[in-house]
Amino acid sequence: MADEETDADAKAEAVPRTPRGTGRRLHGAIAHKLGTAIVSGEYAPGDILSSEVVFSEALDVSRGAYREAIQVLAAKGLVESRPKAGTRVLPRLRWNLLDPDVLAWAFAGEPDKGFVRNLFELRAVVEPAAARFAAERRDREELRVMKDSLAAMRRHSLGTEAGRAADRDFHDAILRATRNEAMIVLSASIGAAVNWTTQYKQRARALPRNPIPDHAKVYDAIAAGDGDAADAAMRVLVDLAFEDTRFAMPE
């Protein structure tokens, strides 16, 4: 235990100092810093984090702000704190990997290849079925949102934040059109996965391919009420997005 605490203390001291601040913005920044370190593997499952005194001094923040950040991480399943035992990093299977913040932390550095594959496998299961249901159940307003989102993607391109926001809106509208509450609750997670993988693909180079026509085929099938075509078009969209992401990852 002593060796673990010594290693953790050294890591804490190596973290660059963060300017002082107050409130939610400060503890959110601390949670981002620690969450990124945990998800990237800098802290491994089972590691004991330094005491709040050591960390708060290393980060130049109040102990209260640090405690609030730990509460954020605990709520997402990354750590647990126990009296006298300290704060321990939990096994990966306990993490809420679909939490939008955890997804953001995963893509803050170089994401784990297995994790990226898992995300796309989830999308390949959920989104084609969602497109099929949307084709059968969508209403006029949901079609309008999809159409407007598609137009915004064309206008701004996915190389801009505005274009990526439109992309998230497009996928969100499809999930909402399923009328399936269990699918709709995945909207934030699917949207975050779409956003971060799209940004990741553009870090070192332009997008290898324009994916907007793939989205248009999904929309056309949903607008036509063709569930089979919507399912097939979304499956192609997700499969090609995975190939683009794999292309962007280092060997």
PDB file of C-alpha atoms in Angstrom:
ATOM      1  CA  MET A   1       0.000   0.000   0.000  1.00  0.00           C
ATOM      2  CA  ALA A   2       2.805   2.397   0.882  1.00  0.00           C
ATOM      3  CA  ASP A   3       4.512   1.819  -2.485  1.00  0.00           C
ATOM      4  CA  GLU A   4       1.198   2.439  -4.291  1.00  0.00           C
ATOM      5  CA  GLU A   5       0.695   5.691  -2.425  1.00  0.00           C
ATOM      6  CA  THR A   6       4.272   6.771  -3.181  1.00  0.00           C
ATOM      7  CA  ASP A   7       3.768   6.125  -6.913  1.00  0.00           C
ATOM      8  CA  ALA A   8       0.452   7.960  -6.880  1.00  0.00           C
ATOM      9  CA  ASP A   9       1.992  10.884  -5.000  1.00  0.00           C
ATOM     10  CA  ALA A  10       4.734  11.134  -7.641  1.00  0.00           C
ATOM     11  CA  LYS A  11       2.123  11.170 -10.413  1.00  0.00           C
ATOM     12  CA  ALA A  12       0.140  13.843  -8.611  1.00  0.00           C
ATOM     13  CA  GLU A  13       3.219  16.038  -8.213  1.00  0.00           C
ATOM     14  CA  ALA A  14       3.984  15.635 -11.920  1.00  0.00           C
ATOM     15  CA  VAL A  15       0.571  17.010 -12.935  1.00  0.00           C
ATOM     16  CA  PRO A  16       0.898  20.634 -14.128  1.00  0.00           C
ATOM     17  CA  ARG A  17      -0.659  23.193 -11.819  1.00  0.00           C
ATOM     18  CA  THR A  18      -4.130  24.390 -12.757  1.00  0.00           C
ATOM     19  CA  PRO A  19      -5.096  28.048 -12.219  1.00  0.00           C
ATOM     20  CA  ARG A  20      -7.386  28.552  -9.268  1.00  0.00           C
ATOM     21  CA  GLY A  21     -11.090  28.922  -9.949  1.00  0.00           C
ATOM     22  CA  THR A  22     -14.418  28.349  -8.282  1.00  0.00           C
ATOM     23  CA  GLY A  23     -17.537  26.293  -8.578  1.00  0.00           C
ATOM     24  CA  ARG A  24     -18.626  23.760 -11.151  1.00  0.00           C
ATOM     25  CA  ARG A  25     -16.123  24.856 -13.769  1.00  0.00           C
ATOM     26  CA  LEU A  26     -13.180  24.135 -11.464  1.00  0.00           C
ATOM     27  CA  HIS A  27     -14.227  20.720 -10.197  1.00  0.00           C
ATOM     28  CA  GLY A  28     -15.253  19.839 -13.768  1.00  0.00           C
ATOM     29  CA  ALA A  29     -11.723  20.653 -14.943  1.00  0.00           C
ATOM     30  CA  ILE A  30     -10.231  18.512 -12.177  1.00  0.00           C
ATOM     31  CA  ALA A  31     -12.589  15.635 -13.031  1.00  0.00           C
ATOM     32  CA  HIS A  32     -11.557  15.957 -16.689  1.00  0.00           C
ATOM     33  CA  LYS A  33      -7.864  15.842 -15.786  1.00  0.00           C
ATOM     34  CA  LEU A  34      -8.177  12.839 -13.489  1.00  0.00           C
ATOM     35  CA  GLY A  35     -10.751  11.086 -15.672  1.00  0.00           C
ATOM     36  CA  THR A  36      -8.492  11.379 -18.706  1.00  0.00           C
ATOM     37  CA  ALA A  37      -5.565  10.004 -16.696  1.00  0.00           C
ATOM     38  CA  ILE A  38      -7.630   7.023 -15.533  1.00  0.00           C
ATOM     39  CA  VAL A  39      -9.214   6.193 -18.897  1.00  0.00           C
ATOM     40  CA  SER A  40      -5.858   6.516 -20.682  1.00  0.00           C
ATOM     41  CA  GLY A  41      -4.284   4.004 -18.294  1.00  0.00           C
ATOM     42  CA  GLU A  42      -2.011   6.414 -16.433  1.00  0.00           C
ATOM     43  CA  TYR A  43      -3.778   5.124 -13.354  1.00  0.00           C
ATOM     44  CA  ALA A  44      -4.576   1.424 -13.533  1.00  0.00           C
ATOM     45  CA  PRO A  45      -7.524  -0.368 -11.906  1.00  0.00           C
ATOM     46  CA  GLY A  46      -6.631  -0.995  -8.289  1.00  0.00           C
ATOM     47  CA  ASP A  47      -4.349   2.039  -8.002  1.00  0.00           C
ATOM     48  CA  ILE A  48      -4.878   4.165  -4.913  1.00  0.00           C
ATOM     49  CA  LEU A  49      -5.016   7.873  -5.684  1.00  0.00           C
ATOM     50  CA  SER A  50      -3.101  10.290  -3.526  1.00  0.00           C
ATOM     51  CA  SER A  51      -4.793  11.880  -0.557  1.00  0.00           C
ATOM     52  CA  GLU A  52      -6.911  14.950  -1.197  1.00  0.00           C
ATOM     53  CA  VAL A  53      -4.284  17.050   0.584  1.00  0.00           C
ATOM     54  CA  VAL A  54      -1.516  15.952  -1.799  1.00  0.00           C
ATOM     55  CA  PHE A  55      -3.659  16.273  -4.912  1.00  0.00           C
ATOM     56  CA  SER A  56      -5.224  19.599  -3.981  1.00  0.00           C
ATOM     57  CA  GLU A  57      -1.758  21.040  -3.357  1.00  0.00           C
ATOM     58  CA  ALA A  58      -0.371  19.565  -6.580  1.00  0.00           C
ATOM     59  CA  LEU A  59      -3.276  20.979  -8.597  1.00  0.00           C
ATOM     60  CA  ASP A  60      -3.363  24.231  -6.626  1.00  0.00           C
ATOM     61  CA  VAL A  61      -7.078  23.863  -5.852  1.00  0.00           C
ATOM     62  CA  SER A  62      -9.187  23.650  -2.735  1.00  0.00           C
ATOM     63  CA  ARG A  63      -9.788  20.327  -1.060  1.00  0.00           C
ATOM     64  CA  GLY A  64     -13.510  20.891  -1.529  1.00  0.00           C
ATOM     65  CA  ALA A  65     -13.128  21.213  -5.303  1.00  0.00           C
ATOM     66  CA  TYR A  66     -11.038  18.048  -5.390  1.00  0.00           C
ATOM     67  CA  ARG A  67     -13.641  16.131  -3.337  1.00  0.00           C
ATOM     68  CA  GLU A  68     -16.394  17.253  -5.710  1.00  0.00           C
ATOM     69  CA  ALA A  69     -14.336  16.047  -8.675  1.00  0.00           C
ATOM     70  CA  ILE A  70     -13.895  12.647  -7.015  1.00  0.00           C
ATOM     71  CA  GLN A  71     -17.661  12.469  -6.517  1.00  0.00           C
ATOM     72  CA  VAL A  72     -18.101  13.051 -10.255  1.00  0.00           C
ATOM     73  CA  LEU A  73     -15.689  10.209 -11.046  1.00  0.00           C
ATOM     74  CA  ALA A  74     -17.380   7.930  -8.514  1.00  0.00           C
ATOM     75  CA  ALA A  75     -20.796   8.601 -10.059  1.00  0.00           C
ATOM     76  CA  LYS A  76     -19.390   7.431 -13.406  1.00  0.00           C
ATOM     77  CA  GLY A  77     -17.994   4.246 -11.862  1.00  0.00           C
ATOM     78  CA  LEU A  78     -14.308   5.117 -12.280  1.00  0.00           C
ATOM     79  CA  VAL A  79     -13.356   5.243  -8.590  1.00  0.00           C
ATOM     80  CA  GLU A  80     -14.639   4.493  -5.128  1.00  0.00           C
ATOM     81  CA  SER A  81     -13.649   6.169  -1.880  1.00  0.00           C
ATOM     82  CA  ARG A  82     -13.657   4.475   1.496  1.00  0.00           C
ATOM     83  CA  PRO A  83     -12.665   5.813   4.895  1.00  0.00           C
ATOM     84  CA  LYS A  84      -9.012   5.004   5.708  1.00  0.00           C
ATOM     85  CA  ALA A  85      -8.669   2.982   2.463  1.00  0.00           C
ATOM     86  CA  GLY A  86      -8.544   6.066   0.234  1.00  0.00           C
ATOM     87  CA  THR A  87      -9.761   6.480  -3.342  1.00  0.00           C
ATOM     88  CA  ARG A  88      -9.222   3.442  -5.556  1.00  0.00           C
ATOM     89  CA  VAL A  89      -9.544   3.140  -9.346  1.00  0.00           C
ATOM     90  CA  LEU A  90     -12.231   0.569 -10.106  1.00  0.00           C
ATOM     91  CA  PRO A  91     -12.032  -2.241 -12.676  1.00  0.00           C
ATOM     92  CA  ARG A  92     -12.874  -1.174 -16.221  1.00  0.00           C
ATOM     93  CA  LEU A  93     -16.063  -3.254 -16.238  1.00  0.00           C
ATOM     94  CA  ARG A  94     -17.428  -0.955 -13.514  1.00  0.00           C
ATOM     95  CA  TRP A  95     -16.942   2.186 -15.618  1.00  0.00           C
ATOM     96  CA  ASN A  96     -19.905   3.821 -17.301  1.00  0.00           C
ATOM     97  CA  LEU A  97     -18.204   3.724 -20.696  1.00  0.00           C
ATOM     98  CA  LEU A  98     -21.241   5.195 -22.450  1.00  0.00           C
ATOM     99  CA  ASP A  99     -21.276   8.316 -20.286  1.00  0.00           C
ATOM    100  CA  PRO A 100     -20.606  11.294 -22.623  1.00  0.00           C
ATOM    101  CA  ASP A 101     -17.853  12.600 -20.311  1.00  0.00           C
ATOM    102  CA  VAL A 102     -16.123   9.210 -20.173  1.00  0.00           C
ATOM    103  CA  LEU A 103     -16.275   9.031 -23.974  1.00  0.00           C
ATOM    104  CA  ALA A 104     -14.720  12.498 -24.168  1.00  0.00           C
ATOM    105  CA  TRP A 105     -11.927  11.432 -21.794  1.00  0.00           C
ATOM    106  CA  ALA A 106     -11.303   8.289 -23.846  1.00  0.00           C
ATOM    107  CA  PHE A 107     -10.765  10.376 -26.980  1.00  0.00           C
ATOM    108  CA  ALA A 108      -8.745  13.118 -25.266  1.00  0.00           C
ATOM    109  CA  GLY A 109      -5.661  11.024 -26.013  1.00  0.00           C
ATOM    110  CA  GLU A 110      -5.163   7.986 -28.211  1.00  0.00           C
ATOM    111  CA  PRO A 111      -8.224   5.770 -27.639  1.00  0.00           C
ATOM    112  CA  ASP A 112      -7.909   2.060 -27.005  1.00  0.00           C
ATOM    113  CA  LYS A 113      -8.502   0.145 -30.255  1.00  0.00           C
ATOM    114  CA  GLY A 114     -10.633  -2.452 -28.528  1.00  0.00           C
ATOM    115  CA  PHE A 115     -12.824   0.257 -27.030  1.00  0.00           C
ATOM    116  CA  VAL A 116     -13.316   1.890 -30.443  1.00  0.00           C
ATOM    117  CA  ARG A 117     -14.296  -1.462 -31.923  1.00  0.00           C
ATOM    118  CA  ASN A 118     -16.746  -2.027 -29.066  1.00  0.00           C
ATOM    119  CA  LEU A 119     -18.374   1.347 -29.698  1.00  0.00           C
ATOM    120  CA  PHE A 120     -18.916   0.584 -33.352  1.00  0.00           C
ATOM    121  CA  GLU A 121     -20.232  -2.880 -32.574  1.00  0.00           C
ATOM    122  CA  LEU A 122     -22.790  -1.256 -30.289  1.00  0.00           C
ATOM    123  CA  ARG A 123     -23.724   1.241 -32.992  1.00  0.00           C
ATOM    124  CA  ALA A 124     -24.012  -1.581 -35.539  1.00  0.00           C
ATOM    125  CA  VAL A 125     -26.507  -3.350 -33.273  1.00  0.00           C
ATOM    126  CA  VAL A 126     -28.582  -0.326 -32.227  1.00  0.00           C
ATOM    127  CA  GLU A 127     -28.628   2.132 -35.110  1.00  0.00           C
ATOM    128  CA  PRO A 128     -29.782  -0.039 -38.042  1.00  0.00           C
ATOM    129  CA  ALA A 129     -32.704  -1.275 -35.928  1.00  0.00           C
ATOM    130  CA  ALA A 130     -33.407   2.313 -34.862  1.00  0.00           C
ATOM    131  CA  ALA A 131     -33.464   3.426 -38.499  1.00  0.00           C
ATOM    132  CA  ARG A 132     -35.928   0.643 -39.315  1.00  0.00           C
ATOM    133  CA  PHE A 133     -38.249   1.641 -36.470  1.00  0.00           C
ATOM    134  CA  ALA A 134     -37.895   5.322 -37.409  1.00  0.00           C
ATOM    135  CA  ALA A 135     -38.985   4.542 -40.972  1.00  0.00           C
ATOM    136  CA  GLU A 136     -42.113   2.877 -39.602  1.00  0.00           C
ATOM    137  CA  ARG A 137     -42.940   5.327 -36.790  1.00  0.00           C
ATOM    138  CA  ARG A 138     -41.525   8.789 -37.578  1.00  0.00           C
ATOM    139  CA  ASP A 139     -43.750  11.824 -37.733  1.00  0.00           C
ATOM    140  CA  ARG A 140     -43.543  14.988 -39.825  1.00  0.00           C
ATOM    141  CA  GLU A 141     -41.620  16.960 -37.202  1.00  0.00           C
ATOM    142  CA  GLU A 142     -38.939  14.296 -36.807  1.00  0.00           C
ATOM    143  CA  LEU A 143     -38.509  14.132 -40.576  1.00  0.00           C
ATOM    144  CA  ARG A 144     -38.115  17.909 -40.600  1.00  0.00           C
ATOM    145  CA  VAL A 145     -35.368  17.738 -37.962  1.00  0.00           C
ATOM    146  CA  MET A 146     -33.545  15.033 -39.931  1.00  0.00           C
ATOM    147  CA  LYS A 147     -33.842  17.014 -43.160  1.00  0.00           C
ATOM    148  CA  ASP A 148     -32.684  20.269 -41.546  1.00  0.00           C
ATOM    149  CA  SER A 149     -29.777  18.458 -39.847  1.00  0.00           C
ATOM    150  CA  LEU A 150     -28.733  16.933 -43.155  1.00  0.00           C
ATOM    151  CA  ALA A 151     -28.848  20.363 -44.807  1.00  0.00           C
ATOM    152  CA  ALA A 152     -26.716  21.839 -42.009  1.00  0.00           C
ATOM    153  CA  MET A 153     -24.177  19.035 -42.373  1.00  0.00           C
ATOM    154  CA  ARG A 154     -23.893  19.834 -46.084  1.00  0.00           C
ATOM    155  CA  ARG A 155     -23.657  23.566 -45.423  1.00  0.00           C
ATOM    156  CA  HIS A 156     -21.017  23.423 -42.689  1.00  0.00           C
ATOM    157  CA  SER A 157     -19.265  20.065 -43.383  1.00  0.00           C
ATOM    158  CA  LEU A 158     -18.274  17.628 -40.666  1.00  0.00           C
ATOM    159  CA  GLY A 159     -14.965  19.419 -40.305  1.00  0.00           C
ATOM    160  CA  THR A 160     -16.696  22.108 -38.222  1.00  0.00           C
ATOM    161  CA  GLU A 161     -18.367  22.034 -34.817  1.00  0.00           C
ATOM    162  CA  ALA A 162     -21.606  23.249 -36.401  1.00  0.00           C
ATOM    163  CA  GLY A 163     -21.548  20.354 -38.858  1.00  0.00           C
ATOM    164  CA  ARG A 164     -20.815  17.816 -36.116  1.00  0.00           C
ATOM    165  CA  ALA A 165     -23.639  19.262 -33.980  1.00  0.00           C
ATOM    166  CA  ALA A 166     -25.980  18.744 -36.947  1.00  0.00           C
ATOM    167  CA  ASP A 167     -24.703  15.172 -37.241  1.00  0.00           C
ATOM    168  CA  ARG A 168     -25.565  14.558 -33.578  1.00  0.00           C
ATOM    169  CA  ASP A 169     -29.019  16.065 -34.130  1.00  0.00           C
ATOM    170  CA  PHE A 170     -29.568  13.754 -37.106  1.00  0.00           C
ATOM    171  CA  HIS A 171     -28.790  10.604 -35.134  1.00  0.00           C
ATOM    172  CA  ASP A 172     -30.760  11.907 -32.142  1.00  0.00           C
ATOM    173  CA  ALA A 173     -33.851  12.482 -34.293  1.00  0.00           C
ATOM    174  CA  ILE A 174     -33.670   8.914 -35.597  1.00  0.00           C
ATOM    175  CA  LEU A 175     -33.499   7.463 -32.096  1.00  0.00           C
ATOM    176  CA  ARG A 176     -36.387   9.638 -30.939  1.00  0.00           C
ATOM    177  CA  ALA A 177     -38.454   8.564 -33.927  1.00  0.00           C
ATOM    178  CA  THR A 178     -38.251   4.927 -32.779  1.00  0.00           C
ATOM    179  CA  ARG A 179     -40.787   5.667 -29.991  1.00  0.00           C
ATOM    180  CA  ASN A 180     -38.702   3.208 -27.971  1.00  0.00           C
ATOM    181  CA  GLU A 181     -37.701   4.730 -24.627  1.00  0.00           C
ATOM    182  CA  ALA A 182     -34.915   2.195 -24.084  1.00  0.00           C
ATOM    183  CA  MET A 183     -33.336   3.283 -27.367  1.00  0.00           C
ATOM    184  CA  ILE A 184     -33.975   6.980 -26.814  1.00  0.00           C
ATOM    185  CA  VAL A 185     -31.967   6.981 -23.568  1.00  0.00           C
ATOM    186  CA  LEU A 186     -28.939   5.953 -25.633  1.00  0.00           C
ATOM    187  CA  SER A 187     -29.170   9.165 -27.630  1.00  0.00           C
ATOM    188  CA  ALA A 188     -26.587  11.129 -25.635  1.00  0.00           C
ATOM    189  CA  SER A 189     -24.145   8.209 -25.729  1.00  0.00           C
ATOM    190  CA  ILE A 190     -24.596   7.541 -29.456  1.00  0.00           C
ATOM    191  CA  GLY A 191     -24.307  11.254 -30.171  1.00  0.00           C
ATOM    192  CA  ALA A 192     -21.110  11.533 -28.144  1.00  0.00           C
ATOM    193  CA  ALA A 193     -19.641   8.479 -29.870  1.00  0.00           C
ATOM    194  CA  VAL A 194     -20.467   9.941 -33.291  1.00  0.00           C
ATOM    195  CA  ASN A 195     -18.989  13.308 -32.323  1.00  0.00           C
ATOM    196  CA  TRP A 196     -15.721  12.079 -30.836  1.00  0.00           C
ATOM    197  CA  THR A 197     -14.977   9.487 -33.508  1.00  0.00           C
ATOM    198  CA  THR A 198     -15.625  12.112 -36.204  1.00  0.00           C
ATOM    199  CA  GLN A 199     -13.278  14.563 -34.489  1.00  0.00           C
ATOM    200  CA  TYR A 200     -10.697  11.838 -33.981  1.00  0.00           C
ATOM    201  CA  LYS A 201     -10.670  10.930 -37.673  1.00  0.00           C
ATOM    202  CA  GLN A 202      -9.710  14.508 -38.518  1.00  0.00           C
ATOM    203  CA  ARG A 203      -6.863  15.017 -36.061  1.00  0.00           C
ATOM    204  CA  ALA A 204      -4.009  14.391 -38.451  1.00  0.00           C
ATOM    205  CA  ARG A 205      -5.725  14.694 -41.832  1.00  0.00           C
ATOM    206  CA  ALA A 206      -8.972  15.545 -43.544  1.00  0.00           C
ATOM    207  CA  LEU A 207     -11.772  13.035 -43.491  1.00  0.00           C
ATOM    208  CA  PRO A 208     -10.798  10.208 -45.866  1.00  0.00           C
ATOM    209  CA  ARG A 209     -14.271  10.217 -47.376  1.00  0.00           C
ATOM    210  CA  ASN A 210     -17.359  12.413 -47.341  1.00  0.00           C
ATOM    211  CA  PRO A 211     -19.924  10.520 -45.216  1.00  0.00           C
ATOM    212  CA  ILE A 212     -22.796  12.947 -45.795  1.00  0.00           C
ATOM    213  CA  PRO A 213     -24.177  11.020 -48.837  1.00  0.00           C
ATOM    214  CA  ASP A 214     -24.416   7.958 -46.548  1.00  0.00           C
ATOM    215  CA  HIS A 215     -26.588   9.995 -44.181  1.00  0.00           C
ATOM    216  CA  ALA A 216     -28.733  11.153 -47.095  1.00  0.00           C
ATOM    217  CA  LYS A 217     -29.478   7.540 -48.056  1.00  0.00           C
ATOM    218  CA  VAL A 218     -30.606   6.834 -44.499  1.00  0.00           C
ATOM    219  CA  TYR A 219     -32.854   9.891 -44.552  1.00  0.00           C
ATOM    220  CA  ASP A 220     -34.349   9.036 -47.939  1.00  0.00           C
ATOM    221  CA  ALA A 221     -35.233   5.523 -46.762  1.00  0.00           C
ATOM    222  CA  ILE A 222     -36.799   6.798 -43.529  1.00  0.00           C
ATOM    223  CA  ALA A 223     -38.744   9.484 -45.402  1.00  0.00           C
ATOM    224  CA  ALA A 224     -40.027   6.802 -47.808  1.00  0.00           C
ATOM    225  CA  GLY A 225     -41.124   4.635 -44.888  1.00  0.00           C
ATOM    226  CA  ASP A 226     -38.916   1.781 -46.125  1.00  0.00           C
ATOM    227  CA  GLY A 227     -37.689  -0.056 -43.033  1.00  0.00           C
ATOM    228  CA  ASP A 228     -35.529  -2.557 -44.907  1.00  0.00           C
ATOM    229  CA  ALA A 229     -33.753   0.155 -46.877  1.00  0.00           C
ATOM    230  CA  ALA A 230     -33.288   2.301 -43.759  1.00  0.00           C
ATOM    231  CA  ASP A 231     -31.755  -0.625 -41.869  1.00  0.00           C
ATOM    232  CA  ALA A 232     -29.403  -1.437 -44.752  1.00  0.00           C
ATOM    233  CA  ALA A 233     -28.375   2.191 -45.324  1.00  0.00           C
ATOM    234  CA  MET A 234     -27.595   2.744 -41.645  1.00  0.00           C
ATOM    235  CA  ARG A 235     -25.607  -0.477 -41.521  1.00  0.00           C
ATOM    236  CA  VAL A 236     -23.460   0.753 -44.416  1.00  0.00           C
ATOM    237  CA  LEU A 237     -23.050   4.165 -42.741  1.00  0.00           C
ATOM    238  CA  VAL A 238     -21.808   2.631 -39.484  1.00  0.00           C
ATOM    239  CA  ASP A 239     -19.534   0.085 -41.209  1.00  0.00           C
ATOM    240  CA  LEU A 240     -17.879   2.776 -43.355  1.00  0.00           C
ATOM    241  CA  ALA A 241     -17.487   5.075 -40.335  1.00  0.00           C
ATOM    242  CA  PHE A 242     -15.671   2.263 -38.532  1.00  0.00           C
ATOM    243  CA  GLU A 243     -13.350   1.728 -41.508  1.00  0.00           C
ATOM    244  CA  ASP A 244     -12.595   5.462 -41.633  1.00  0.00           C
ATOM    245  CA  THR A 245     -11.799   5.458 -37.908  1.00  0.00           C
ATOM    246  CA  ARG A 246      -9.543   2.411 -38.187  1.00  0.00           C
ATOM    247  CA  PHE A 247      -7.728   4.133 -41.050  1.00  0.00           C
ATOM    248  CA  ALA A 248      -7.035   7.109 -38.783  1.00  0.00           C
ATOM    249  CA  MET A 249      -5.627   5.010 -35.926  1.00  0.00           C
ATOM    250  CA  PRO A 250      -1.882   4.310 -35.703  1.00  0.00           C
ATOM    251  CA  GLU A 251      -0.671   0.839 -36.574  1.00  0.00           C
TER     252      GLU A 251
END
